[in-house]
Short mmCIF file of C-alpha atoms and ligand atoms in Angstrom, two decimals:
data_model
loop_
_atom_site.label_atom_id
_atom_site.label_comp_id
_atom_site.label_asym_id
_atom_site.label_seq_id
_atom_site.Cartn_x
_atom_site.Cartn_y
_atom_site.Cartn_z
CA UNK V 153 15.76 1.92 -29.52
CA UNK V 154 15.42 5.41 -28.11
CA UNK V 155 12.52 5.73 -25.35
CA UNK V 156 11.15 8.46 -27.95
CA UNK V 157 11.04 5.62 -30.52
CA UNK V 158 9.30 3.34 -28.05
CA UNK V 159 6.62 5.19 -27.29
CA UNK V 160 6.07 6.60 -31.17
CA UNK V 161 5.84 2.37 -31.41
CA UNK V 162 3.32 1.87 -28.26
CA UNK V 163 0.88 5.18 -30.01
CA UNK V 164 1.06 3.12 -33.41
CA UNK V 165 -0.08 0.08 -31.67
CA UNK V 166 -2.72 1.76 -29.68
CA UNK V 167 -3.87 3.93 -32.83
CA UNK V 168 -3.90 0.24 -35.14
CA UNK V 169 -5.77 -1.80 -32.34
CA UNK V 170 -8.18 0.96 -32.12
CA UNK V 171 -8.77 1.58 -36.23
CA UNK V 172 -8.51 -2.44 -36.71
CA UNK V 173 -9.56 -4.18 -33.13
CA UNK V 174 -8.98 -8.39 -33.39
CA UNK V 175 -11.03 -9.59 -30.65
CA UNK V 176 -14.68 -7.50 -31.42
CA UNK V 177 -17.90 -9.77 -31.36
CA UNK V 178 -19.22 -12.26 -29.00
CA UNK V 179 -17.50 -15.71 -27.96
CA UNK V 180 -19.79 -18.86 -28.48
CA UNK V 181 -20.81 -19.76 -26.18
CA UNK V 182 -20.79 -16.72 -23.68
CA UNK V 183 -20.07 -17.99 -19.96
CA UNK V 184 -19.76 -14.52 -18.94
CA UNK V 185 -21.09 -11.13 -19.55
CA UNK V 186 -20.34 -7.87 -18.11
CA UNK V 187 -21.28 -4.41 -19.20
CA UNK V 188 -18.29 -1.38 -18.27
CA UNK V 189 -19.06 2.24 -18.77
CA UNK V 190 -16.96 5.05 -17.78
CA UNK V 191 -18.71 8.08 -17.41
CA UNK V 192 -15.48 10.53 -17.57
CA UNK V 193 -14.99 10.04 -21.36
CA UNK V 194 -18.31 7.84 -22.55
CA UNK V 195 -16.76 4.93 -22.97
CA UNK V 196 -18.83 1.93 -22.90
CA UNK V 197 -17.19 -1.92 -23.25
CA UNK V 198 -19.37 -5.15 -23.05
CA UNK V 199 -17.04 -8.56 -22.76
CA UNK V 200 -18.19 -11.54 -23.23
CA UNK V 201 -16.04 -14.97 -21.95
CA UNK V 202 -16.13 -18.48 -22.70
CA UNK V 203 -14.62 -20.70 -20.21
CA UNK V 204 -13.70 -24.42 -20.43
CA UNK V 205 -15.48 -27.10 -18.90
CA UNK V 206 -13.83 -26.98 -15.43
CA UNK V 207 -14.47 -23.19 -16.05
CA UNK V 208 -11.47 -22.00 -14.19
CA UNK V 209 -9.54 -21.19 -17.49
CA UNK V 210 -10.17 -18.66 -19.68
CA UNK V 211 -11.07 -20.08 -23.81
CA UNK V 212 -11.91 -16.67 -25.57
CA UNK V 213 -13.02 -13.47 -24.67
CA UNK V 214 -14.88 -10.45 -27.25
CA UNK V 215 -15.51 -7.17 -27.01
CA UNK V 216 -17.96 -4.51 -27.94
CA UNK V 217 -18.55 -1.42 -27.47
CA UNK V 218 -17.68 2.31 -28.04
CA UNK V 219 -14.77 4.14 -27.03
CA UNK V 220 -11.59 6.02 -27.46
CA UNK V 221 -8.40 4.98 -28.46
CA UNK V 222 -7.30 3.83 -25.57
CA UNK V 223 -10.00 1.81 -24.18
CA UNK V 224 -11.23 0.00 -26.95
CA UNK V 225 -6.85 -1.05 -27.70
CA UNK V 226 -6.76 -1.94 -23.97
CA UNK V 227 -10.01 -3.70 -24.64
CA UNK V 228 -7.91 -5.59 -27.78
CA UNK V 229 -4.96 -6.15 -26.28
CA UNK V 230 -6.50 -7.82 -23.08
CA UNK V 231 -8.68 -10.23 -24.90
CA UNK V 232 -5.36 -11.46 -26.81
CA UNK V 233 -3.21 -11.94 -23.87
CA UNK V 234 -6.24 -13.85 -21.69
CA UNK V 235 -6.50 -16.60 -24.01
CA UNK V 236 -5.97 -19.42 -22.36
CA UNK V 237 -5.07 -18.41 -18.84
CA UNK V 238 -6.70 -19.45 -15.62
CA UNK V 239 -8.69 -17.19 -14.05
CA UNK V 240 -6.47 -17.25 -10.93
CA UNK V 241 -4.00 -16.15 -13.65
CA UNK V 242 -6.08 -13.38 -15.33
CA UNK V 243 -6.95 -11.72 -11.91
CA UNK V 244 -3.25 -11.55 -11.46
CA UNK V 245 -2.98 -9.92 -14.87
CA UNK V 246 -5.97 -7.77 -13.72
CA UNK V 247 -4.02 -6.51 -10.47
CA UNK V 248 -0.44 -5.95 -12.77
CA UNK V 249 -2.23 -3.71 -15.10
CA UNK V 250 -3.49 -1.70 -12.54
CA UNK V 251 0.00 -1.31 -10.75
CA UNK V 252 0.84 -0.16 -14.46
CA UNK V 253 -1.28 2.33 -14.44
CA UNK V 254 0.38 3.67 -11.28
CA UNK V 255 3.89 3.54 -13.81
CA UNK V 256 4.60 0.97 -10.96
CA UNK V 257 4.94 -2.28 -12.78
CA UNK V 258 5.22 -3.77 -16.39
CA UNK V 259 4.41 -7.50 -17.99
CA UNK V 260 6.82 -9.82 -18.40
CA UNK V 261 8.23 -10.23 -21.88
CA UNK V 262 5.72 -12.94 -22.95
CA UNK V 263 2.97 -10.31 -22.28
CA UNK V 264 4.61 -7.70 -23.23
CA UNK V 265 2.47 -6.23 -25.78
CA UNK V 266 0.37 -4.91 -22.78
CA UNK V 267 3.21 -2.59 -22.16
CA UNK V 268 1.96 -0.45 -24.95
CA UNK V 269 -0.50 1.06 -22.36
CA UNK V 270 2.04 2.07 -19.59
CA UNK V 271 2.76 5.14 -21.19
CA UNK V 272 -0.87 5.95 -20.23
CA UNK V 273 0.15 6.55 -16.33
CA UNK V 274 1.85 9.62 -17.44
CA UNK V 275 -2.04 11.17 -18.51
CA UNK V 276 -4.05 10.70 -15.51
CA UNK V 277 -7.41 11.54 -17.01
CA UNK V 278 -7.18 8.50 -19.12
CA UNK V 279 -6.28 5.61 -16.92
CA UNK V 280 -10.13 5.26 -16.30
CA UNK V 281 -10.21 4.33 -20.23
CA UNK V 282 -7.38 1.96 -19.93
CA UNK V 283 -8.99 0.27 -16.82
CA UNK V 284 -12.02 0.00 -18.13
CA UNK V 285 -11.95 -3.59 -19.84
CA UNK V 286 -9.64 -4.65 -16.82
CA UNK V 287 -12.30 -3.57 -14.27
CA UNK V 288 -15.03 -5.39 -16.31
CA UNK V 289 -13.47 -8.42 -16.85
CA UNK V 290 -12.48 -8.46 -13.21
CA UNK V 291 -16.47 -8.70 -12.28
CA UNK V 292 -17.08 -10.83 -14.80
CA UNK V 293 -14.98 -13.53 -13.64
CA UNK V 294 -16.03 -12.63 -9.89
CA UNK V 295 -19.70 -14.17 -10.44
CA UNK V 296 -20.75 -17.21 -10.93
CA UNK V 297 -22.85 -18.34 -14.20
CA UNK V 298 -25.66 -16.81 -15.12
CA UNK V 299 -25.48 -14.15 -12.21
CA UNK V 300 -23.65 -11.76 -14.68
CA UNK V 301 -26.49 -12.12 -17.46
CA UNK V 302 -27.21 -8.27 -17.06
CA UNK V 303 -24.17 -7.44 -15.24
CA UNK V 304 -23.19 -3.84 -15.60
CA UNK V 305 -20.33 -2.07 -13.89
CA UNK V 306 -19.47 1.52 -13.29
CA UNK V 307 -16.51 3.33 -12.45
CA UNK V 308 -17.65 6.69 -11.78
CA UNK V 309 -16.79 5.77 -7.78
CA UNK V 310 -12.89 5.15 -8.14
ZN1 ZN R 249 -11.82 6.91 -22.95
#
């Protein structure tokens, strides 16, 4: 496959996730909640998690929310791939996708649907939207239950 192929196939999966998102609504029961705005382009993403018993691993996690293209398929995409990690695990994912952003790293093949975003590093105004979910989901699994019941993060400051 050409690289011009590859990323036609990365904007068809960002423009499908965004028309047709998988993982919208609220898990039952919500362990965590965490509200993400970014300011730059408006767009707004609240996740919702439900943990397992021990609640270091990761059972579902939702979305809602407005955005553009990008952030609400980053949004998608992440909820997919978190199923079932630890959280230990999902911080790590947390810290790749951000060295992705840089066009510094990529997932491993079993993940590799994330790599749909990395062509977003080359547009620098819209890593914010791709981080978004990331950043949220990062303080949401930073608190401990029932801190995050109103939790809302901003990343205006980055
Ligand atoms: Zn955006």
């Amino acid at each position: 496959m050409t690289l011009g192929n590859l990323r036609d196939l990365y904007q068809q999966v960002i423009l499908e996730r965004y028309k047709k998102p998988r993982n919208k609504g609220k898990t039952d029961p919500v362990h965590r909640f965490q509200r993400g705005h970014n300011p730059s382009c408006g767009d707004t993403i609240e996740l919702t998690v439900q943990l397992n018993e021990a609640r270091d691993q990761i059972q579902d996690v939702k979305f809602e929310g407005e955005g553009c293209a990008i952030a609400i398929a980053s949004a998608d995409l992440m909820a997919e791939a978190l199923r079932g990690k630890r959280i230990d695990e999902a911080l790590e994912m947390v810290q790749r996708f951000q060295t992705m952003m840089k066009g510094e790293a990529e997932f491993p093949p079993e993940l590799r649907k994330l790599n749909a975003l990395g062509g977003v590093a080359q547009f620098p105004v819209r890593i914010k939207c791709a981080n978004l979910t990331w950043h949220t989901l990062k303080a949401a699994l930073e608190v401990t239950d029932g801190v995050a019941a109103n939790g809302f993060i901003s990343n205006e400051t980055e």
